[in-house]
Amino acid sequence: MSDLLRELRNEAERRGLWEGGELSAAGVFKLVRDMPYARASGREPSTTIHEWKGTCSGKHYLLKALFAELGMPSKLIACTQDIRVPPEKLPPELRPLVEAGPIVDVHNYLIVETPQGETVVDATWPLSTEKLGTVVNHEFVPGRDMQVACEPLETWTVPEGQDPQAFKENLLRERYSAEELERRDVFIRAISQAMAAQKY
């Protein structure tokens, strides 16, 4: 077993989330998907594992590395988006943020090379958040595209060998104003805290 896969299994065992057996691509996907949606202290794959949380960037940087250890290379995709969450499904304290207009962001997901063909994979939202109206993907099936957790506006393939976080931050600075980015940060912090408080 490769290093990150071993780290993932060990941390899942420590948290009582390991169901035994060998780590498959489908099992890896579910473990990463169901990590709470919240920013970790860094976006390195090991940090995401040990803090057991991540947003779209951290989760997909980790998933890309895990799939590579399973023999399935992938492309990391970045896309601009307007976050549109139905206000009525949010906690009351978050509604003014989304009622004021779309929240901008750069979203990450993967296109994984499988024996059945390229497969879109998006592990952003935990299964438990489905009641909030998030786009939740239930299982990884090679050759069957998942639904991307947003409506992409502009899309890029992150070049191999380039720091994916630097690539994302450059896009954010190029595409959005400081005011838009501040609303984005407030929203991400608020939605993460609300999910943690309600144990989503």
JSON list of C-alpha atoms in Angstrom, two decimals:
[
{"chain": "A", "resi": 1, "resn": "MET", "atom": "CA", "xyz": [0.00, 0.00, 0.00]},
{"chain": "A", "resi": 2, "resn": "SER", "atom": "CA", "xyz": [1.34, 3.42, -0.95]},
{"chain": "A", "resi": 3, "resn": "ASP", "atom": "CA", "xyz": [2.02, 6.19, 1.54]},
{"chain": "A", "resi": 4, "resn": "LEU", "atom": "CA", "xyz": [-1.09, 8.35, 1.22]},
{"chain": "A", "resi": 5, "resn": "LEU", "atom": "CA", "xyz": [-3.41, 5.36, 0.99]},
{"chain": "A", "resi": 6, "resn": "ARG", "atom": "CA", "xyz": [-1.90, 4.03, 4.22]},
{"chain": "A", "resi": 7, "resn": "GLU", "atom": "CA", "xyz": [-2.31, 7.44, 5.88]},
{"chain": "A", "resi": 8, "resn": "LEU", "atom": "CA", "xyz": [-5.95, 7.59, 4.77]},
{"chain": "A", "resi": 9, "resn": "ARG", "atom": "CA", "xyz": [-6.71, 4.10, 6.05]},
{"chain": "A", "resi": 10, "resn": "ASN", "atom": "CA", "xyz": [-4.95, 4.72, 9.37]},
{"chain": "A", "resi": 11, "resn": "GLU", "atom": "CA", "xyz": [-6.78, 8.00, 9.97]},
{"chain": "A", "resi": 12, "resn": "ALA", "atom": "CA", "xyz": [-10.12, 6.46, 8.98]},
{"chain": "A", "resi": 13, "resn": "GLU", "atom": "CA", "xyz": [-9.45, 3.61, 11.44]},
{"chain": "A", "resi": 14, "resn": "ARG", "atom": "CA", "xyz": [-8.55, 6.08, 14.18]},
{"chain": "A", "resi": 15, "resn": "ARG", "atom": "CA", "xyz": [-11.83, 7.91, 13.62]},
{"chain": "A", "resi": 16, "resn": "GLY", "atom": "CA", "xyz": [-13.92, 4.73, 13.53]},
{"chain": "A", "resi": 17, "resn": "LEU", "atom": "CA", "xyz": [-14.76, 5.18, 9.84]},
{"chain": "A", "resi": 18, "resn": "TRP", "atom": "CA", "xyz": [-12.86, 2.22, 8.40]},
{"chain": "A", "resi": 19, "resn": "GLU", "atom": "CA", "xyz": [-15.04, -0.70, 7.32]},
{"chain": "A", "resi": 20, "resn": "GLY", "atom": "CA", "xyz": [-12.20, -3.09, 6.52]},
{"chain": "A", "resi": 21, "resn": "GLY", "atom": "CA", "xyz": [-11.09, -4.66, 3.27]},
{"chain": "A", "resi": 22, "resn": "GLU", "atom": "CA", "xyz": [-8.84, -3.22, 0.62]},
{"chain": "A", "resi": 23, "resn": "LEU", "atom": "CA", "xyz": [-8.94, 0.43, -0.34]},
{"chain": "A", "resi": 24, "resn": "SER", "atom": "CA", "xyz": [-10.70, 0.66, -3.70]},
{"chain": "A", "resi": 25, "resn": "ALA", "atom": "CA", "xyz": [-11.24, 3.75, -5.81]},
{"chain": "A", "resi": 26, "resn": "ALA", "atom": "CA", "xyz": [-14.90, 3.73, -4.78]},
{"chain": "A", "resi": 27, "resn": "GLY", "atom": "CA", "xyz": [-13.98, 3.48, -1.10]},
{"chain": "A", "resi": 28, "resn": "VAL", "atom": "CA", "xyz": [-11.38, 6.22, -1.34]},
{"chain": "A", "resi": 29, "resn": "PHE", "atom": "CA", "xyz": [-13.92, 8.48, -3.05]},
{"chain": "A", "resi": 30, "resn": "LYS", "atom": "CA", "xyz": [-16.49, 7.99, -0.27]},
{"chain": "A", "resi": 31, "resn": "LEU", "atom": "CA", "xyz": [-14.00, 8.65, 2.52]},
{"chain": "A", "resi": 32, "resn": "VAL", "atom": "CA", "xyz": [-12.82, 11.90, 0.92]},
{"chain": "A", "resi": 33, "resn": "ARG", "atom": "CA", "xyz": [-16.32, 13.00, -0.07]},
{"chain": "A", "resi": 34, "resn": "ASP", "atom": "CA", "xyz": [-17.61, 12.60, 3.48]},
{"chain": "A", "resi": 35, "resn": "MET", "atom": "CA", "xyz": [-14.84, 14.62, 5.09]},
{"chain": "A", "resi": 36, "resn": "PRO", "atom": "CA", "xyz": [-16.53, 17.75, 6.51]},
{"chain": "A", "resi": 37, "resn": "TYR", "atom": "CA", "xyz": [-16.61, 20.73, 4.17]},
{"chain": "A", "resi": 38, "resn": "ALA", "atom": "CA", "xyz": [-14.24, 23.19, 5.85]},
{"chain": "A", "resi": 39, "resn": "ARG", "atom": "CA", "xyz": [-10.81, 24.67, 5.20]},
{"chain": "A", "resi": 40, "resn": "ALA", "atom": "CA", "xyz": [-7.92, 22.76, 6.69]},
{"chain": "A", "resi": 41, "resn": "SER", "atom": "CA", "xyz": [-4.84, 24.63, 7.90]},
{"chain": "A", "resi": 42, "resn": "GLY", "atom": "CA", "xyz": [-3.18, 23.81, 4.56]},
{"chain": "A", "resi": 43, "resn": "ARG", "atom": "CA", "xyz": [-4.07, 22.13, 1.29]},
{"chain": "A", "resi": 44, "resn": "GLU", "atom": "CA", "xyz": [-1.36, 19.48, 1.24]},
{"chain": "A", "resi": 45, "resn": "PRO", "atom": "CA", "xyz": [-2.88, 15.98, 0.94]},
{"chain": "A", "resi": 46, "resn": "SER", "atom": "CA", "xyz": [-1.46, 14.81, 4.29]},
{"chain": "A", "resi": 47, "resn": "THR", "atom": "CA", "xyz": [-2.93, 17.85, 6.05]},
{"chain": "A", "resi": 48, "resn": "THR", "atom": "CA", "xyz": [-6.37, 17.15, 4.60]},
{"chain": "A", "resi": 49, "resn": "ILE", "atom": "CA", "xyz": [-6.14, 13.55, 5.82]},
{"chain": "A", "resi": 50, "resn": "HIS", "atom": "CA", "xyz": [-4.96, 14.32, 9.35]},
{"chain": "A", "resi": 51, "resn": "GLU", "atom": "CA", "xyz": [-7.35, 17.23, 9.91]},
{"chain": "A", "resi": 52, "resn": "TRP", "atom": "CA", "xyz": [-10.10, 15.25, 8.12]},
{"chain": "A", "resi": 53, "resn": "LYS", "atom": "CA", "xyz": [-11.69, 18.20, 6.38]},
{"chain": "A", "resi": 54, "resn": "GLY", "atom": "CA", "xyz": [-11.39, 20.15, 3.17]},
{"chain": "A", "resi": 55, "resn": "THR", "atom": "CA", "xyz": [-13.11, 22.32, 0.60]},
{"chain": "A", "resi": 56, "resn": "CYS", "atom": "CA", "xyz": [-13.20, 21.55, -3.13]},
{"chain": "A", "resi": 57, "resn": "SER", "atom": "CA", "xyz": [-9.50, 22.33, -3.57]},
{"chain": "A", "resi": 58, "resn": "GLY", "atom": "CA", "xyz": [-8.04, 20.33, -0.68]},
{"chain": "A", "resi": 59, "resn": "LYS", "atom": "CA", "xyz": [-10.32, 17.36, -1.28]},
{"chain": "A", "resi": 60, "resn": "HIS", "atom": "CA", "xyz": [-9.47, 17.12, -4.97]},
{"chain": "A", "resi": 61, "resn": "TYR", "atom": "CA", "xyz": [-5.73, 17.67, -4.52]},
{"chain": "A", "resi": 62, "resn": "LEU", "atom": "CA", "xyz": [-5.89, 14.72, -2.11]},
{"chain": "A", "resi": 63, "resn": "LEU", "atom": "CA", "xyz": [-8.11, 12.60, -4.33]},
{"chain": "A", "resi": 64, "resn": "LYS", "atom": "CA", "xyz": [-5.85, 13.19, -7.34]},
{"chain": "A", "resi": 65, "resn": "ALA", "atom": "CA", "xyz": [-2.86, 11.88, -5.36]},
{"chain": "A", "resi": 66, "resn": "LEU", "atom": "CA", "xyz": [-4.82, 8.89, -4.00]},
{"chain": "A", "resi": 67, "resn": "PHE", "atom": "CA", "xyz": [-6.13, 7.90, -7.43]},
{"chain": "A", "resi": 68, "resn": "ALA", "atom": "CA", "xyz": [-2.56, 8.14, -8.79]},
{"chain": "A", "resi": 69, "resn": "GLU", "atom": "CA", "xyz": [-1.43, 5.68, -6.09]},
{"chain": "A", "resi": 70, "resn": "LEU", "atom": "CA", "xyz": [-4.24, 3.38, -7.27]},
{"chain": "A", "resi": 71, "resn": "GLY", "atom": "CA", "xyz": [-2.89, 3.55, -10.84]},
{"chain": "A", "resi": 72, "resn": "MET", "atom": "CA", "xyz": [-5.45, 6.01, -12.18]},
{"chain": "A", "resi": 73, "resn": "PRO", "atom": "CA", "xyz": [-3.95, 9.33, -13.29]},
{"chain": "A", "resi": 74, "resn": "SER", "atom": "CA", "xyz": [-6.24, 12.33, -13.46]},
{"chain": "A", "resi": 75, "resn": "LYS", "atom": "CA", "xyz": [-6.45, 15.94, -14.56]},
{"chain": "A", "resi": 76, "resn": "LEU", "atom": "CA", "xyz": [-7.27, 18.63, -12.03]},
{"chain": "A", "resi": 77, "resn": "ILE", "atom": "CA", "xyz": [-9.88, 21.02, -13.41]},
{"chain": "A", "resi": 78, "resn": "ALA", "atom": "CA", "xyz": [-10.50, 24.59, -12.26]},
{"chain": "A", "resi": 79, "resn": "CYS", "atom": "CA", "xyz": [-13.59, 26.57, -13.21]},
{"chain": "A", "resi": 80, "resn": "THR", "atom": "CA", "xyz": [-15.15, 29.86, -12.25]},
{"chain": "A", "resi": 81, "resn": "GLN", "atom": "CA", "xyz": [-18.63, 29.70, -10.80]},
{"chain": "A", "resi": 82, "resn": "ASP", "atom": "CA", "xyz": [-21.39, 31.62, -9.07]},
{"chain": "A", "resi": 83, "resn": "ILE", "atom": "CA", "xyz": [-22.41, 29.74, -5.91]},
{"chain": "A", "resi": 84, "resn": "ARG", "atom": "CA", "xyz": [-26.19, 29.64, -5.78]},
{"chain": "A", "resi": 85, "resn": "VAL", "atom": "CA", "xyz": [-27.63, 27.91, -2.72]},
{"chain": "A", "resi": 86, "resn": "PRO", "atom": "CA", "xyz": [-31.41, 28.01, -2.11]},
{"chain": "A", "resi": 87, "resn": "PRO", "atom": "CA", "xyz": [-31.71, 30.48, 0.83]},
{"chain": "A", "resi": 88, "resn": "GLU", "atom": "CA", "xyz": [-34.63, 28.60, 2.38]},
{"chain": "A", "resi": 89, "resn": "LYS", "atom": "CA", "xyz": [-32.40, 25.55, 2.93]},
{"chain": "A", "resi": 90, "resn": "LEU", "atom": "CA", "xyz": [-29.71, 27.49, 4.77]},
{"chain": "A", "resi": 91, "resn": "PRO", "atom": "CA", "xyz": [-29.53, 28.40, 8.47]},
{"chain": "A", "resi": 92, "resn": "PRO", "atom": "CA", "xyz": [-31.08, 31.88, 9.01]},
{"chain": "A", "resi": 93, "resn": "GLU", "atom": "CA", "xyz": [-27.74, 33.58, 9.66]},
{"chain": "A", "resi": 94, "resn": "LEU", "atom": "CA", "xyz": [-26.48, 32.62, 6.18]},
{"chain": "A", "resi": 95, "resn": "ARG", "atom": "CA", "xyz": [-29.51, 33.71, 4.16]},
{"chain": "A", "resi": 96, "resn": "PRO", "atom": "CA", "xyz": [-28.58, 37.40, 3.82]},
{"chain": "A", "resi": 97, "resn": "LEU", "atom": "CA", "xyz": [-25.26, 36.42, 2.24]},
{"chain": "A", "resi": 98, "resn": "VAL", "atom": "CA", "xyz": [-26.84, 34.50, -0.63]},
{"chain": "A", "resi": 99, "resn": "GLU", "atom": "CA", "xyz": [-29.89, 36.75, -0.96]},
{"chain": "A", "resi": 100, "resn": "ALA", "atom": "CA", "xyz": [-27.51, 39.63, -1.71]},
{"chain": "A", "resi": 101, "resn": "GLY", "atom": "CA", "xyz": [-26.38, 37.85, -4.89]},
{"chain": "A", "resi": 102, "resn": "PRO", "atom": "CA", "xyz": [-24.23, 34.99, -6.14]},
{"chain": "A", "resi": 103, "resn": "ILE", "atom": "CA", "xyz": [-21.06, 34.09, -4.28]},
{"chain": "A", "resi": 104, "resn": "VAL", "atom": "CA", "xyz": [-18.12, 33.83, -6.69]},
{"chain": "A", "resi": 105, "resn": "ASP", "atom": "CA", "xyz": [-15.46, 31.14, -6.54]},
{"chain": "A", "resi": 106, "resn": "VAL", "atom": "CA", "xyz": [-13.03, 28.97, -8.48]},
{"chain": "A", "resi": 107, "resn": "HIS", "atom": "CA", "xyz": [-14.12, 25.35, -8.16]},
{"chain": "A", "resi": 108, "resn": "ASN", "atom": "CA", "xyz": [-11.95, 22.24, -8.49]},
{"chain": "A", "resi": 109, "resn": "TYR", "atom": "CA", "xyz": [-12.86, 18.73, -9.61]},
{"chain": "A", "resi": 110, "resn": "LEU", "atom": "CA", "xyz": [-11.15, 15.86, -11.45]},
{"chain": "A", "resi": 111, "resn": "ILE", "atom": "CA", "xyz": [-11.26, 14.04, -14.76]},
{"chain": "A", "resi": 112, "resn": "VAL", "atom": "CA", "xyz": [-9.92, 10.57, -13.95]},
{"chain": "A", "resi": 113, "resn": "GLU", "atom": "CA", "xyz": [-8.47, 8.16, -16.50]},
{"chain": "A", "resi": 114, "resn": "THR", "atom": "CA", "xyz": [-10.11, 4.76, -15.95]},
{"chain": "A", "resi": 115, "resn": "PRO", "atom": "CA", "xyz": [-10.16, 1.58, -18.09]},
{"chain": "A", "resi": 116, "resn": "GLN", "atom": "CA", "xyz": [-13.73, 2.55, -18.99]},
{"chain": "A", "resi": 117, "resn": "GLY", "atom": "CA", "xyz": [-12.71, 6.01, -20.19]},
{"chain": "A", "resi": 118, "resn": "GLU", "atom": "CA", "xyz": [-12.28, 9.49, -18.73]},
{"chain": "A", "resi": 119, "resn": "THR", "atom": "CA", "xyz": [-14.62, 10.03, -15.79]},
{"chain": "A", "resi": 120, "resn": "VAL", "atom": "CA", "xyz": [-15.66, 13.31, -14.15]},
{"chain": "A", "resi": 121, "resn": "VAL", "atom": "CA", "xyz": [-15.31, 13.05, -10.36]},
{"chain": "A", "resi": 122, "resn": "ASP", "atom": "CA", "xyz": [-16.53, 15.61, -7.80]},
{"chain": "A", "resi": 123, "resn": "ALA", "atom": "CA", "xyz": [-16.21, 14.87, -4.08]},
{"chain": "A", "resi": 124, "resn": "THR", "atom": "CA", "xyz": [-16.94, 18.35, -2.75]},
{"chain": "A", "resi": 125, "resn": "TRP", "atom": "CA", "xyz": [-20.06, 17.87, -0.64]},
{"chain": "A", "resi": 126, "resn": "PRO", "atom": "CA", "xyz": [-20.51, 15.19, 2.05]},
{"chain": "A", "resi": 127, "resn": "LEU", "atom": "CA", "xyz": [-23.52, 12.90, 1.71]},
{"chain": "A", "resi": 128, "resn": "SER", "atom": "CA", "xyz": [-24.97, 14.38, 4.90]},
{"chain": "A", "resi": 129, "resn": "THR", "atom": "CA", "xyz": [-25.28, 17.86, 3.30]},
{"chain": "A", "resi": 130, "resn": "GLU", "atom": "CA", "xyz": [-27.71, 16.72, 0.61]},
{"chain": "A", "resi": 131, "resn": "LYS", "atom": "CA", "xyz": [-30.64, 18.10, 2.63]},
{"chain": "A", "resi": 132, "resn": "LEU", "atom": "CA", "xyz": [-29.19, 21.59, 2.15]},
{"chain": "A", "resi": 133, "resn": "GLY", "atom": "CA", "xyz": [-29.60, 21.29, -1.61]},
{"chain": "A", "resi": 134, "resn": "THR", "atom": "CA", "xyz": [-25.92, 20.64, -2.36]},
{"chain": "A", "resi": 135, "resn": "VAL", "atom": "CA", "xyz": [-24.85, 18.52, -5.33]},
{"chain": "A", "resi": 136, "resn": "VAL", "atom": "CA", "xyz": [-23.84, 15.21, -3.75]},
{"chain": "A", "resi": 137, "resn": "ASN", "atom": "CA", "xyz": [-22.40, 12.33, -5.78]},
{"chain": "A", "resi": 138, "resn": "HIS", "atom": "CA", "xyz": [-23.27, 8.97, -4.27]},
{"chain": "A", "resi": 139, "resn": "GLU", "atom": "CA", "xyz": [-20.69, 6.63, -5.77]},
{"chain": "A", "resi": 140, "resn": "PHE", "atom": "CA", "xyz": [-17.66, 6.34, -8.00]},
{"chain": "A", "resi": 141, "resn": "VAL", "atom": "CA", "xyz": [-18.35, 4.18, -11.05]},
{"chain": "A", "resi": 142, "resn": "PRO", "atom": "CA", "xyz": [-15.55, 4.14, -13.67]},
{"chain": "A", "resi": 143, "resn": "GLY", "atom": "CA", "xyz": [-16.83, 5.51, -16.96]},
{"chain": "A", "resi": 144, "resn": "ARG", "atom": "CA", "xyz": [-19.88, 7.20, -15.39]},
{"chain": "A", "resi": 145, "resn": "ASP", "atom": "CA", "xyz": [-19.49, 10.96, -15.05]},
{"chain": "A", "resi": 146, "resn": "MET", "atom": "CA", "xyz": [-20.50, 12.55, -11.76]},
{"chain": "A", "resi": 147, "resn": "GLN", "atom": "CA", "xyz": [-22.33, 15.85, -11.56]},
{"chain": "A", "resi": 148, "resn": "VAL", "atom": "CA", "xyz": [-20.01, 18.81, -11.05]},
{"chain": "A", "resi": 149, "resn": "ALA", "atom": "CA", "xyz": [-20.96, 20.63, -7.84]},
{"chain": "A", "resi": 150, "resn": "CYS", "atom": "CA", "xyz": [-21.55, 23.91, -9.70]},
{"chain": "A", "resi": 151, "resn": "GLU", "atom": "CA", "xyz": [-22.37, 25.30, -13.12]},
{"chain": "A", "resi": 152, "resn": "PRO", "atom": "CA", "xyz": [-18.92, 26.02, -14.61]},
{"chain": "A", "resi": 153, "resn": "LEU", "atom": "CA", "xyz": [-18.52, 29.37, -16.36]},
{"chain": "A", "resi": 154, "resn": "GLU", "atom": "CA", "xyz": [-14.90, 29.26, -17.59]},
{"chain": "A", "resi": 155, "resn": "THR", "atom": "CA", "xyz": [-12.88, 26.06, -17.32]},
{"chain": "A", "resi": 156, "resn": "TRP", "atom": "CA", "xyz": [-9.14, 25.28, -17.27]},
{"chain": "A", "resi": 157, "resn": "THR", "atom": "CA", "xyz": [-7.01, 22.17, -16.89]},
{"chain": "A", "resi": 158, "resn": "VAL", "atom": "CA", "xyz": [-4.40, 22.86, -14.21]},
{"chain": "A", "resi": 159, "resn": "PRO", "atom": "CA", "xyz": [-0.99, 22.15, -15.84]},
{"chain": "A", "resi": 160, "resn": "GLU", "atom": "CA", "xyz": [0.87, 19.15, -14.40]},
{"chain": "A", "resi": 161, "resn": "GLY", "atom": "CA", "xyz": [3.79, 20.23, -12.26]},
{"chain": "A", "resi": 162, "resn": "GLN", "atom": "CA", "xyz": [2.26, 23.61, -11.44]},
{"chain": "A", "resi": 163, "resn": "ASP", "atom": "CA", "xyz": [1.23, 24.45, -7.89]},
{"chain": "A", "resi": 164, "resn": "PRO", "atom": "CA", "xyz": [-2.56, 23.97, -8.07]},
{"chain": "A", "resi": 165, "resn": "GLN", "atom": "CA", "xyz": [-3.26, 26.37, -5.21]},
{"chain": "A", "resi": 166, "resn": "ALA", "atom": "CA", "xyz": [-1.17, 29.13, -6.81]},
{"chain": "A", "resi": 167, "resn": "PHE", "atom": "CA", "xyz": [-3.03, 28.50, -10.09]},
{"chain": "A", "resi": 168, "resn": "LYS", "atom": "CA", "xyz": [-6.37, 28.86, -8.30]},
{"chain": "A", "resi": 169, "resn": "GLU", "atom": "CA", "xyz": [-5.37, 31.98, -6.38]},
{"chain": "A", "resi": 170, "resn": "ASN", "atom": "CA", "xyz": [-4.15, 33.65, -9.57]},
{"chain": "A", "resi": 171, "resn": "LEU", "atom": "CA", "xyz": [-7.52, 32.98, -11.21]},
{"chain": "A", "resi": 172, "resn": "LEU", "atom": "CA", "xyz": [-9.35, 34.40, -8.20]},
{"chain": "A", "resi": 173, "resn": "ARG", "atom": "CA", "xyz": [-7.29, 37.61, -8.30]},
{"chain": "A", "resi": 174, "resn": "GLU", "atom": "CA", "xyz": [-7.63, 37.95, -12.09]},
{"chain": "A", "resi": 175, "resn": "ARG", "atom": "CA", "xyz": [-11.37, 37.33, -12.27]},
{"chain": "A", "resi": 176, "resn": "TYR", "atom": "CA", "xyz": [-12.80, 38.92, -9.12]},
{"chain": "A", "resi": 177, "resn": "SER", "atom": "CA", "xyz": [-12.67, 42.13, -7.12]},
{"chain": "A", "resi": 178, "resn": "ALA", "atom": "CA", "xyz": [-11.45, 42.38, -3.53]},
{"chain": "A", "resi": 179, "resn": "GLU", "atom": "CA", "xyz": [-15.04, 42.91, -2.39]},
{"chain": "A", "resi": 180, "resn": "GLU", "atom": "CA", "xyz": [-16.24, 39.77, -4.20]},
{"chain": "A", "resi": 181, "resn": "LEU", "atom": "CA", "xyz": [-13.40, 37.74, -2.69]},
{"chain": "A", "resi": 182, "resn": "GLU", "atom": "CA", "xyz": [-14.21, 39.00, 0.80]},
{"chain": "A", "resi": 183, "resn": "ARG", "atom": "CA", "xyz": [-17.87, 37.90, 0.42]},
{"chain": "A", "resi": 184, "resn": "ARG", "atom": "CA", "xyz": [-16.58, 34.52, -0.80]},
{"chain": "A", "resi": 185, "resn": "ASP", "atom": "CA", "xyz": [-14.36, 34.09, 2.27]},
{"chain": "A", "resi": 186, "resn": "VAL", "atom": "CA", "xyz": [-17.17, 35.11, 4.63]},
{"chain": "A", "resi": 187, "resn": "PHE", "atom": "CA", "xyz": [-19.52, 32.60, 2.97]},
{"chain": "A", "resi": 188, "resn": "ILE", "atom": "CA", "xyz": [-17.03, 29.70, 3.09]},
{"chain": "A", "resi": 189, "resn": "ARG", "atom": "CA", "xyz": [-16.28, 30.33, 6.77]},
{"chain": "A", "resi": 190, "resn": "ALA", "atom": "CA", "xyz": [-19.96, 30.69, 7.59]},
{"chain": "A", "resi": 191, "resn": "ILE", "atom": "CA", "xyz": [-21.17, 27.61, 5.72]},
{"chain": "A", "resi": 192, "resn": "SER", "atom": "CA", "xyz": [-18.36, 25.53, 7.25]},
{"chain": "A", "resi": 193, "resn": "GLN", "atom": "CA", "xyz": [-19.24, 26.68, 10.77]},
{"chain": "A", "resi": 194, "resn": "ALA", "atom": "CA", "xyz": [-22.95, 26.06, 10.20]},
{"chain": "A", "resi": 195, "resn": "MET", "atom": "CA", "xyz": [-22.27, 22.54, 8.96]},
{"chain": "A", "resi": 196, "resn": "ALA", "atom": "CA", "xyz": [-19.98, 21.81, 11.91]},
{"chain": "A", "resi": 197, "resn": "ALA", "atom": "CA", "xyz": [-22.56, 23.11, 14.40]},
{"chain": "A", "resi": 198, "resn": "GLN", "atom": "CA", "xyz": [-25.27, 20.93, 12.92]},
{"chain": "A", "resi": 199, "resn": "LYS", "atom": "CA", "xyz": [-22.81, 18.03, 12.46]},
{"chain": "A", "resi": 200, "resn": "TYR", "atom": "CA", "xyz": [-23.39, 17.67, 8.71]}
]
